[in-house]
Amino acid sequence: MKKRLIYFMICLLGGGITAQAQYTYTLKQCLEEGLANNYSLRITRNEEQMSKNNATLGNAGYLPTVDLTAGYTGNADNSNTQARATGETTKLRGVYDQTLDAGVDLNWTIFDGFNISTTYKQLKELERQGATNTRIAIEDFIASLTAEYYNYIQQEIRLKNFRYAVSLSRERLRIVEERYHIGNFSRLDYQQATVDFNADRAQYIKQRELVHTSRINLNELMAAKDMDRPLSVKDSVIDVNESLEFNDLWEGALQTNASLLQADQNTVLAQLDYKKVLSRNYPYVRLNAGYGYTLNKYDVNATRQRSNWGFSGGVTIGFNIFDGNRKREKRNASLAIRNAQFARDELEQSLRADLSNLWQAYRNNLRLLELERQNLVSAKENHEIAKERYLLGDLSGIEMREAQKSLLDAEERILSAEYDTKMCEISLLQLSGKVTQYLKSVSYTHLTLPTIA
């Protein structure tokens, strides 16, 4: 009695701890936590902020530079001076002259052949590209986490199916064992039932490892401090969107695909590089101005000290006539523009091919899904009939095992079809720039048969 009480308390405490530490998430909650905490996204956002910080007038060269300078110079000299008329030599030792100066200097490039304005446009374009890079990272993250979320659901469903398979095998083993002891079944039947039961248990144990791995991956994507924290998801089925349209997806890809937008930005940057090369064909104008103060002290001079202060200024106009590289840089910049345009066209072509392949896989998986739903109904009816015949002794253990395996295979195929369709759906929405819709509460109305339980 005492042992049973201790065991009950251990189970109660263990169950309480598990319930207290359990985290239940919807897909939206997983995405929100991941977007807020994921370290890769934090790094990408910081890089975007750096590109914003760089897009300033000062960094482009529009603003002048102002320098404050000060200096002190001291000279300690010894000299011998011989007069030509008398030949007399005058010796001076330790003559110490001092100079103190301070000033403010301003340097300003007023015109540099449109190079400054082009540089500023380039910095602003890099700022926009930083935002595009962040968007690409966010969309990749949403796609990855959504795929892992439904993979976790898939692994949980498969674990439940294997648990059910173990229960079926356990019941079959119980029946065989009872009939073996009364002489209705042979030892071969008993051994075969035992082997099947152990095989199902082994599959169940392996599946628990896959569930654990998927849970760790989810926690890692959400940047959880405890990678081993237990969590559960509110969704119990893989919800498939069966209403996607190819034309809508392709139009969305052309208009909002982040990779295409990035390719367009690369073309603009190449064009700005070309303009910077052309800016060297123009003269430059630079302004310099300053205000300074100088104090000189003399040890033996007729003048004891002298002070100077005042303004200084000037304008420099110049023109680079020849530098030996301008034609080469101009040709290379022109080729860079063409390469950027080719890369954009190639990317669009690749997107079209990927979208077409994924669309075909998506439609095929939908057809397979509908077929497997019908097969599951037949497999369940076949299993029920086989179970009744087995209990009556009209069916062998091997035939019962085949009926059981057919049911489990049908459930596995429908689960794989649902997951494959979902992966195609995620990829299609990512290519069309609509993957962020998973952050919203989206529900699809379609027929979903219950899983084996």
PDB file of N, CA and C in Angstrom, residues 182-265:
ATOM      1  N   ILE A 182      -5.291 -22.624 -24.917  1.00  0.00           N
ATOM      2  CA  ILE A 182      -6.388 -23.601 -24.953  1.00  0.00           C
ATOM      3  C   ILE A 182      -6.273 -24.525 -26.158  1.00  0.00           C
ATOM      4  N   GLY A 183      -5.233 -24.281 -26.994  1.00  0.00           N
ATOM      5  CA  GLY A 183      -4.950 -25.204 -28.081  1.00  0.00           C
ATOM      6  C   GLY A 183      -5.555 -24.845 -29.415  1.00  0.00           C
ATOM      7  N   ASN A 184      -6.177 -23.686 -29.548  1.00  0.00           N
ATOM      8  CA  ASN A 184      -6.762 -23.302 -30.831  1.00  0.00           C
ATOM      9  C   ASN A 184      -5.729 -22.768 -31.823  1.00  0.00           C
ATOM     10  N   PHE A 185      -4.659 -22.145 -31.307  1.00  0.00           N
ATOM     11  CA  PHE A 185      -3.594 -21.590 -32.146  1.00  0.00           C
ATOM     12  C   PHE A 185      -2.294 -22.303 -31.851  1.00  0.00           C
ATOM     13  N   SER A 186      -1.441 -22.367 -32.867  1.00  0.00           N
ATOM     14  CA  SER A 186      -0.137 -23.008 -32.707  1.00  0.00           C
ATOM     15  C   SER A 186       0.875 -22.022 -32.121  1.00  0.00           C
ATOM     16  N   ARG A 187       2.008 -22.584 -31.746  1.00  0.00           N
ATOM     17  CA  ARG A 187       3.072 -21.729 -31.216  1.00  0.00           C
ATOM     18  C   ARG A 187       3.596 -20.785 -32.301  1.00  0.00           C
ATOM     19  N   LEU A 188       3.531 -21.204 -33.571  1.00  0.00           N
ATOM     20  CA  LEU A 188       3.959 -20.337 -34.666  1.00  0.00           C
ATOM     21  C   LEU A 188       3.098 -19.074 -34.721  1.00  0.00           C
ATOM     22  N   ASP A 189       1.774 -19.243 -34.520  1.00  0.00           N
ATOM     23  CA  ASP A 189       0.892 -18.080 -34.499  1.00  0.00           C
ATOM     24  C   ASP A 189       1.256 -17.150 -33.344  1.00  0.00           C
ATOM     25  N   TYR A 190       1.547 -17.753 -32.203  1.00  0.00           N
ATOM     26  CA  TYR A 190       1.907 -16.950 -31.024  1.00  0.00           C
ATOM     27  C   TYR A 190       3.216 -16.183 -31.253  1.00  0.00           C
ATOM     28  N   GLN A 191       4.227 -16.867 -31.827  1.00  0.00           N
ATOM     29  CA  GLN A 191       5.517 -16.219 -32.080  1.00  0.00           C
ATOM     30  C   GLN A 191       5.379 -15.109 -33.119  1.00  0.00           C
ATOM     31  N   GLN A 192       4.551 -15.355 -34.148  1.00  0.00           N
ATOM     32  CA  GLN A 192       4.363 -14.332 -35.180  1.00  0.00           C
ATOM     33  C   GLN A 192       3.670 -13.098 -34.616  1.00  0.00           C
ATOM     34  N   ALA A 193       2.672 -13.294 -33.765  1.00  0.00           N
ATOM     35  CA  ALA A 193       1.994 -12.169 -33.129  1.00  0.00           C
ATOM     36  C   ALA A 193       2.954 -11.395 -32.232  1.00  0.00           C
ATOM     37  N   THR A 194       3.849 -12.117 -31.547  1.00  0.00           N
ATOM     38  CA  THR A 194       4.840 -11.454 -30.690  1.00  0.00           C
ATOM     39  C   THR A 194       5.816 -10.626 -31.521  1.00  0.00           C
ATOM     40  N   VAL A 195       6.265 -11.194 -32.651  1.00  0.00           N
ATOM     41  CA  VAL A 195       7.190 -10.464 -33.532  1.00  0.00           C
ATOM     42  C   VAL A 195       6.535  -9.193 -34.073  1.00  0.00           C
ATOM     43  N   ASP A 196       5.281  -9.313 -34.507  1.00  0.00           N
ATOM     44  CA  ASP A 196       4.579  -8.134 -35.039  1.00  0.00           C
ATOM     45  C   ASP A 196       4.381  -7.073 -33.963  1.00  0.00           C
ATOM     46  N   PHE A 197       4.052  -7.505 -32.762  1.00  0.00           N
ATOM     47  CA  PHE A 197       3.866  -6.573 -31.645  1.00  0.00           C
ATOM     48  C   PHE A 197       5.169  -5.824 -31.340  1.00  0.00           C
ATOM     49  N   ASN A 198       6.282  -6.528 -31.291  1.00  0.00           N
ATOM     50  CA  ASN A 198       7.573  -5.889 -31.013  1.00  0.00           C
ATOM     51  C   ASN A 198       7.997  -4.958 -32.147  1.00  0.00           C
ATOM     52  N   ALA A 199       7.673  -5.360 -33.393  1.00  0.00           N
ATOM     53  CA  ALA A 199       8.014  -4.498 -34.531  1.00  0.00           C
ATOM     54  C   ALA A 199       7.242  -3.186 -34.455  1.00  0.00           C
ATOM     55  N   ASP A 200       5.964  -3.256 -34.089  1.00  0.00           N
ATOM     56  CA  ASP A 200       5.167  -2.025 -33.960  1.00  0.00           C
ATOM     57  C   ASP A 200       5.677  -1.162 -32.807  1.00  0.00           C
ATOM     58  N   ARG A 201       6.078  -1.787 -31.736  1.00  0.00           N
ATOM     59  CA  ARG A 201       6.658  -1.028 -30.600  1.00  0.00           C
ATOM     60  C   ARG A 201       7.947  -0.333 -31.014  1.00  0.00           C
ATOM     61  N   ALA A 202       8.768  -1.024 -31.803  1.00  0.00           N
ATOM     62  CA  ALA A 202      10.030  -0.427 -32.261  1.00  0.00           C
ATOM     63  C   ALA A 202       9.754   0.792 -33.144  1.00  0.00           C
ATOM     64  N   GLN A 203       8.754   0.684 -34.046  1.00  0.00           N
ATOM     65  CA  GLN A 203       8.394   1.832 -34.879  1.00  0.00           C
ATOM     66  C   GLN A 203       7.898   2.995 -34.027  1.00  0.00           C
ATOM     67  N   TYR A 204       7.131   2.679 -33.013  1.00  0.00           N
ATOM     68  CA  TYR A 204       6.613   3.721 -32.128  1.00  0.00           C
ATOM     69  C   TYR A 204       7.750   4.435 -31.403  1.00  0.00           C
ATOM     70  N   ILE A 205       8.734   3.673 -30.939  1.00  0.00           N
ATOM     71  CA  ILE A 205       9.879   4.271 -30.235  1.00  0.00           C
ATOM     72  C   ILE A 205      10.677   5.177 -31.171  1.00  0.00           C
ATOM     73  N   LYS A 206      10.917   4.723 -32.406  1.00  0.00           N
ATOM     74  CA  LYS A 206      11.636   5.554 -33.379  1.00  0.00           C
ATOM     75  C   LYS A 206      10.855   6.823 -33.704  1.00  0.00           C
ATOM     76  N   GLN A 207       9.529   6.690 -33.799  1.00  0.00           N
ATOM     77  CA  GLN A 207       8.712   7.856 -34.121  1.00  0.00           C
ATOM     78  C   GLN A 207       8.755   8.894 -33.008  1.00  0.00           C
ATOM     79  N   ARG A 208       8.846   8.463 -31.769  1.00  0.00           N
ATOM     80  CA  ARG A 208       8.975   9.406 -30.652  1.00  0.00           C
ATOM     81  C   ARG A 208      10.232  10.260 -30.801  1.00  0.00           C
ATOM     82  N   GLU A 209      11.300   9.663 -31.320  1.00  0.00           N
ATOM     83  CA  GLU A 209      12.532  10.419 -31.561  1.00  0.00           C
ATOM     84  C   GLU A 209      12.321  11.489 -32.627  1.00  0.00           C
ATOM     85  N   LEU A 210      11.574  11.143 -33.689  1.00  0.00           N
ATOM     86  CA  LEU A 210      11.307  12.126 -34.742  1.00  0.00           C
ATOM     87  C   LEU A 210      10.438  13.268 -34.226  1.00  0.00           C
ATOM     88  N   VAL A 211       9.475  12.962 -33.377  1.00  0.00           N
ATOM     89  CA  VAL A 211       8.663  14.015 -32.769  1.00  0.00           C
ATOM     90  C   VAL A 211       9.535  14.925 -31.917  1.00  0.00           C
ATOM     91  N   HIS A 212      10.429  14.327 -31.159  1.00  0.00           N
ATOM     92  CA  HIS A 212      11.338  15.116 -30.320  1.00  0.00           C
ATOM     93  C   HIS A 212      12.220  16.023 -31.163  1.00  0.00           C
ATOM     94  N   THR A 213      12.755  15.492 -32.263  1.00  0.00           N
ATOM     95  CA  THR A 213      13.613  16.289 -33.144  1.00  0.00           C
ATOM     96  C   THR A 213      12.849  17.469 -33.738  1.00  0.00           C
ATOM     97  N   SER A 214      11.618  17.229 -34.184  1.00  0.00           N
ATOM     98  CA  SER A 214      10.820  18.311 -34.750  1.00  0.00           C
ATOM     99  C   SER A 214      10.496  19.366 -33.693  1.00  0.00           C
ATOM    100  N   ARG A 215      10.236  18.937 -32.478  1.00  0.00           N
ATOM    101  CA  ARG A 215       9.961  19.896 -31.402  1.00  0.00           C
ATOM    102  C   ARG A 215      11.194  20.758 -31.118  1.00  0.00           C
ATOM    103  N   ILE A 216      12.368  20.146 -31.120  1.00  0.00           N
ATOM    104  CA  ILE A 216      13.603  20.908 -30.908  1.00  0.00           C
ATOM    105  C   ILE A 216      13.794  21.924 -32.021  1.00  0.00           C
ATOM    106  N   ASN A 217      13.510  21.506 -33.271  1.00  0.00           N
ATOM    107  CA  ASN A 217      13.651  22.427 -34.407  1.00  0.00           C
ATOM    108  C   ASN A 217      12.717  23.616 -34.278  1.00  0.00           C
ATOM    109  N   LEU A 218      11.489  23.375 -33.824  1.00  0.00           N
ATOM    110  CA  LEU A 218      10.549  24.476 -33.620  1.00  0.00           C
ATOM    111  C   LEU A 218      11.049  25.429 -32.554  1.00  0.00           C
ATOM    112  N   ASN A 219      11.528  24.893 -31.444  1.00  0.00           N
ATOM    113  CA  ASN A 219      12.053  25.743 -30.371  1.00  0.00           C
ATOM    114  C   ASN A 219      13.263  26.543 -30.837  1.00  0.00           C
ATOM    115  N   GLU A 220      14.090  25.921 -31.672  1.00  0.00           N
ATOM    116  CA  GLU A 220      15.270  26.628 -32.181  1.00  0.00           C
ATOM    117  C   GLU A 220      14.859  27.775 -33.097  1.00  0.00           C
ATOM    118  N   LEU A 221      13.892  27.523 -33.980  1.00  0.00           N
ATOM    119  CA  LEU A 221      13.433  28.582 -34.873  1.00  0.00           C
ATOM    120  C   LEU A 221      12.806  29.733 -34.098  1.00  0.00           C
ATOM    121  N   MET A 222      12.141  29.417 -32.998  1.00  0.00           N
ATOM    122  CA  MET A 222      11.530  30.461 -32.183  1.00  0.00           C
ATOM    123  C   MET A 222      12.515  31.067 -31.189  1.00  0.00           C
ATOM    124  N   ALA A 223      13.785  30.609 -31.232  1.00  0.00           N
ATOM    125  CA  ALA A 223      14.842  31.123 -30.354  1.00  0.00           C
ATOM    126  C   ALA A 223      14.452  30.992 -28.887  1.00  0.00           C
ATOM    127  N   ALA A 224      13.878  29.836 -28.534  1.00  0.00           N
ATOM    128  CA  ALA A 224      13.534  29.587 -27.138  1.00  0.00           C
ATOM    129  C   ALA A 224      14.808  29.390 -26.324  1.00  0.00           C
ATOM    130  N   LYS A 225      14.795  29.895 -25.110  1.00  0.00           N
ATOM    131  CA  LYS A 225      15.979  29.751 -24.249  1.00  0.00           C
ATOM    132  C   LYS A 225      16.200  28.293 -23.870  1.00  0.00           C
ATOM    133  N   ASP A 226      15.115  27.562 -23.691  1.00  0.00           N
ATOM    134  CA  ASP A 226      15.202  26.141 -23.367  1.00  0.00           C
ATOM    135  C   ASP A 226      14.829  25.340 -24.613  1.00  0.00           C
ATOM    136  N   MET A 227      15.827  24.730 -25.242  1.00  0.00           N
ATOM    137  CA  MET A 227      15.564  23.973 -26.460  1.00  0.00           C
ATOM    138  C   MET A 227      14.700  22.750 -26.191  1.00  0.00           C
ATOM    139  N   ASP A 228      14.749  22.228 -24.979  1.00  0.00           N
ATOM    140  CA  ASP A 228      14.016  21.010 -24.652  1.00  0.00           C
ATOM    141  C   ASP A 228      12.644  21.281 -24.057  1.00  0.00           C
ATOM    142  N   ARG A 229      12.188  22.510 -24.084  1.00  0.00           N
ATOM    143  CA  ARG A 229      10.890  22.785 -23.467  1.00  0.00           C
ATOM    144  C   ARG A 229       9.792  22.020 -24.191  1.00  0.00           C
ATOM    145  N   PRO A 230       8.880  21.432 -23.467  1.00  0.00           N
ATOM    146  CA  PRO A 230       7.765  20.738 -24.118  1.00  0.00           C
ATOM    147  C   PRO A 230       6.773  21.739 -24.684  1.00  0.00           C
ATOM    148  N   LEU A 231       6.259  21.438 -25.852  1.00  0.00           N
ATOM    149  CA  LEU A 231       5.234  22.286 -26.448  1.00  0.00           C
ATOM    150  C   LEU A 231       4.261  21.423 -27.227  1.00  0.00           C
ATOM    151  N   SER A 232       3.101  21.964 -27.426  1.00  0.00           N
ATOM    152  CA  SER A 232       2.090  21.304 -28.240  1.00  0.00           C
ATOM    153  C   SER A 232       1.461  22.341 -29.150  1.00  0.00           C
ATOM    154  N   VAL A 233       0.863  21.890 -30.222  1.00  0.00           N
ATOM    155  CA  VAL A 233       0.227  22.791 -31.181  1.00  0.00           C
ATOM    156  C   VAL A 233      -1.273  22.544 -31.145  1.00  0.00           C
ATOM    157  N   LYS A 234      -2.015  23.624 -31.389  1.00  0.00           N
ATOM    158  CA  LYS A 234      -3.462  23.524 -31.318  1.00  0.00           C
ATOM    159  C   LYS A 234      -4.051  22.783 -32.513  1.00  0.00           C
ATOM    160  N   ASP A 235      -3.357  22.859 -33.658  1.00  0.00           N
ATOM    161  CA  ASP A 235      -3.852  22.173 -34.842  1.00  0.00           C
ATOM    162  C   ASP A 235      -3.577  20.678 -34.728  1.00  0.00           C
ATOM    163  N   SER A 236      -4.561  19.870 -35.075  1.00  0.00           N
ATOM    164  CA  SER A 236      -4.405  18.415 -35.027  1.00  0.00           C
ATOM    165  C   SER A 236      -4.440  17.782 -36.417  1.00  0.00           C
ATOM    166  N   VAL A 237      -4.688  18.591 -37.449  1.00  0.00           N
ATOM    167  CA  VAL A 237      -4.669  18.108 -38.827  1.00  0.00           C
ATOM    168  C   VAL A 237      -3.858  19.078 -39.670  1.00  0.00           C
ATOM    169  N   ILE A 238      -3.390  18.593 -40.805  1.00  0.00           N
ATOM    170  CA  ILE A 238      -2.673  19.450 -41.746  1.00  0.00           C
ATOM    171  C   ILE A 238      -3.705  20.101 -42.645  1.00  0.00           C
ATOM    172  N   ASP A 239      -3.902  21.396 -42.431  1.00  0.00           N
ATOM    173  CA  ASP A 239      -4.947  22.131 -43.138  1.00  0.00           C
ATOM    174  C   ASP A 239      -4.425  22.554 -44.508  1.00  0.00           C
ATOM    175  N   VAL A 240      -5.031  22.065 -45.564  1.00  0.00           N
ATOM    176  CA  VAL A 240      -4.566  22.301 -46.935  1.00  0.00           C
ATOM    177  C   VAL A 240      -5.473  23.315 -47.620  1.00  0.00           C
ATOM    178  N   ASN A 241      -4.854  24.277 -48.266  1.00  0.00           N
ATOM    179  CA  ASN A 241      -5.601  25.259 -49.068  1.00  0.00           C
ATOM    180  C   ASN A 241      -5.767  24.701 -50.484  1.00  0.00           C
ATOM    181  N   GLU A 242      -6.991  24.393 -50.854  1.00  0.00           N
ATOM    182  CA  GLU A 242      -7.251  23.794 -52.159  1.00  0.00           C
ATOM    183  C   GLU A 242      -7.750  24.808 -53.186  1.00  0.00           C
ATOM    184  N   SER A 243      -7.679  26.112 -52.864  1.00  0.00           N
ATOM    185  CA  SER A 243      -8.281  27.124 -53.745  1.00  0.00           C
ATOM    186  C   SER A 243      -7.253  28.030 -54.417  1.00  0.00           C
ATOM    187  N   LEU A 244      -5.998  27.619 -54.496  1.00  0.00           N
ATOM    188  CA  LEU A 244      -4.990  28.449 -55.154  1.00  0.00           C
ATOM    189  C   LEU A 244      -5.232  28.484 -56.660  1.00  0.00           C
ATOM    190  N   GLU A 245      -4.898  29.626 -57.282  1.00  0.00           N
ATOM    191  CA  GLU A 245      -5.041  29.801 -58.731  1.00  0.00           C
ATOM    192  C   GLU A 245      -3.688  30.165 -59.332  1.00  0.00           C
ATOM    193  N   PHE A 246      -3.333  29.500 -60.429  1.00  0.00           N
ATOM    194  CA  PHE A 246      -2.005  29.703 -61.019  1.00  0.00           C
ATOM    195  C   PHE A 246      -1.807  31.135 -61.489  1.00  0.00           C
ATOM    196  N   ASN A 247      -2.788  31.708 -62.180  1.00  0.00           N
ATOM    197  CA  ASN A 247      -2.636  33.069 -62.717  1.00  0.00           C
ATOM    198  C   ASN A 247      -2.444  34.087 -61.600  1.00  0.00           C
ATOM    199  N   ASP A 248      -3.177  33.923 -60.504  1.00  0.00           N
ATOM    200  CA  ASP A 248      -3.011  34.836 -59.373  1.00  0.00           C
ATOM    201  C   ASP A 248      -1.612  34.710 -58.773  1.00  0.00           C
ATOM    202  N   LEU A 249      -1.134  33.480 -58.694  1.00  0.00           N
ATOM    203  CA  LEU A 249       0.206  33.258 -58.137  1.00  0.00           C
ATOM    204  C   LEU A 249       1.277  33.882 -59.031  1.00  0.00           C
ATOM    205  N   TRP A 250       1.139  33.733 -60.359  1.00  0.00           N
ATOM    206  CA  TRP A 250       2.146  34.274 -61.275  1.00  0.00           C
ATOM    207  C   TRP A 250       2.120  35.795 -61.283  1.00  0.00           C
ATOM    208  N   GLU A 251       0.933  36.387 -61.285  1.00  0.00           N
ATOM    209  CA  GLU A 251       0.847  37.850 -61.220  1.00  0.00           C
ATOM    210  C   GLU A 251       1.448  38.367 -59.921  1.00  0.00           C
ATOM    211  N   GLY A 252       1.190  37.666 -58.835  1.00  0.00           N
ATOM    212  CA  GLY A 252       1.786  38.062 -57.562  1.00  0.00           C
ATOM    213  C   GLY A 252       3.304  37.963 -57.576  1.00  0.00           C
ATOM    214  N   ALA A 253       3.822  36.913 -58.235  1.00  0.00           N
ATOM    215  CA  ALA A 253       5.278  36.762 -58.332  1.00  0.00           C
ATOM    216  C   ALA A 253       5.906  37.916 -59.106  1.00  0.00           C
ATOM    217  N   LEU A 254       5.282  38.315 -60.227  1.00  0.00           N
ATOM    218  CA  LEU A 254       5.825  39.409 -61.030  1.00  0.00           C
ATOM    219  C   LEU A 254       5.768  40.745 -60.299  1.00  0.00           C
ATOM    220  N   GLN A 255       4.769  40.936 -59.469  1.00  0.00           N
ATOM    221  CA  GLN A 255       4.575  42.229 -58.836  1.00  0.00           C
ATOM    222  C   GLN A 255       5.265  42.340 -57.471  1.00  0.00           C
ATOM    223  N   THR A 256       5.272  41.262 -56.699  1.00  0.00           N
ATOM    224  CA  THR A 256       5.712  41.387 -55.310  1.00  0.00           C
ATOM    225  C   THR A 256       6.832  40.435 -54.900  1.00  0.00           C
ATOM    226  N   ASN A 257       7.293  39.570 -55.787  1.00  0.00           N
ATOM    227  CA  ASN A 257       8.364  38.654 -55.393  1.00  0.00           C
ATOM    228  C   ASN A 257       9.602  39.438 -54.964  1.00  0.00           C
ATOM    229  N   ALA A 258      10.094  39.160 -53.779  1.00  0.00           N
ATOM    230  CA  ALA A 258      11.197  39.940 -53.209  1.00  0.00           C
ATOM    231  C   ALA A 258      12.500  39.739 -53.977  1.00  0.00           C
ATOM    232  N   SER A 259      12.731  38.548 -54.492  1.00  0.00           N
ATOM    233  CA  SER A 259      13.963  38.304 -55.243  1.00  0.00           C
ATOM    234  C   SER A 259      13.976  39.093 -56.555  1.00  0.00           C
ATOM    235  N   LEU A 260      12.812  39.192 -57.226  1.00  0.00           N
ATOM    236  CA  LEU A 260      12.730  40.014 -58.435  1.00  0.00           C
ATOM    237  C   LEU A 260      12.949  41.481 -58.104  1.00  0.00           C
ATOM    238  N   LEU A 261      12.380  41.925 -56.994  1.00  0.00           N
ATOM    239  CA  LEU A 261      12.586  43.306 -56.571  1.00  0.00           C
ATOM    240  C   LEU A 261      14.061  43.573 -56.294  1.00  0.00           C
ATOM    241  N   GLN A 262      14.730  42.625 -55.686  1.00  0.00           N
ATOM    242  CA  GLN A 262      16.158  42.769 -55.418  1.00  0.00           C
ATOM    243  C   GLN A 262      16.952  42.816 -56.723  1.00  0.00           C
ATOM    244  N   ALA A 263      16.553  42.024 -57.702  1.00  0.00           N
ATOM    245  CA  ALA A 263      17.233  42.051 -59.002  1.00  0.00           C
ATOM    246  C   ALA A 263      17.052  43.402 -59.686  1.00  0.00           C
ATOM    247  N   ASP A 264      15.859  43.983 -59.589  1.00  0.00           N
ATOM    248  CA  ASP A 264      15.637  45.325 -60.139  1.00  0.00           C
ATOM    249  C   ASP A 264      16.522  46.355 -59.440  1.00  0.00           C
ATOM    250  N   GLN A 265      16.668  46.227 -58.153  1.00  0.00           N
ATOM    251  CA  GLN A 265      17.524  47.151 -57.400  1.00  0.00           C
ATOM    252  C   GLN A 265      18.987  46.995 -57.799  1.00  0.00           C
TER     253      GLN A 265
END
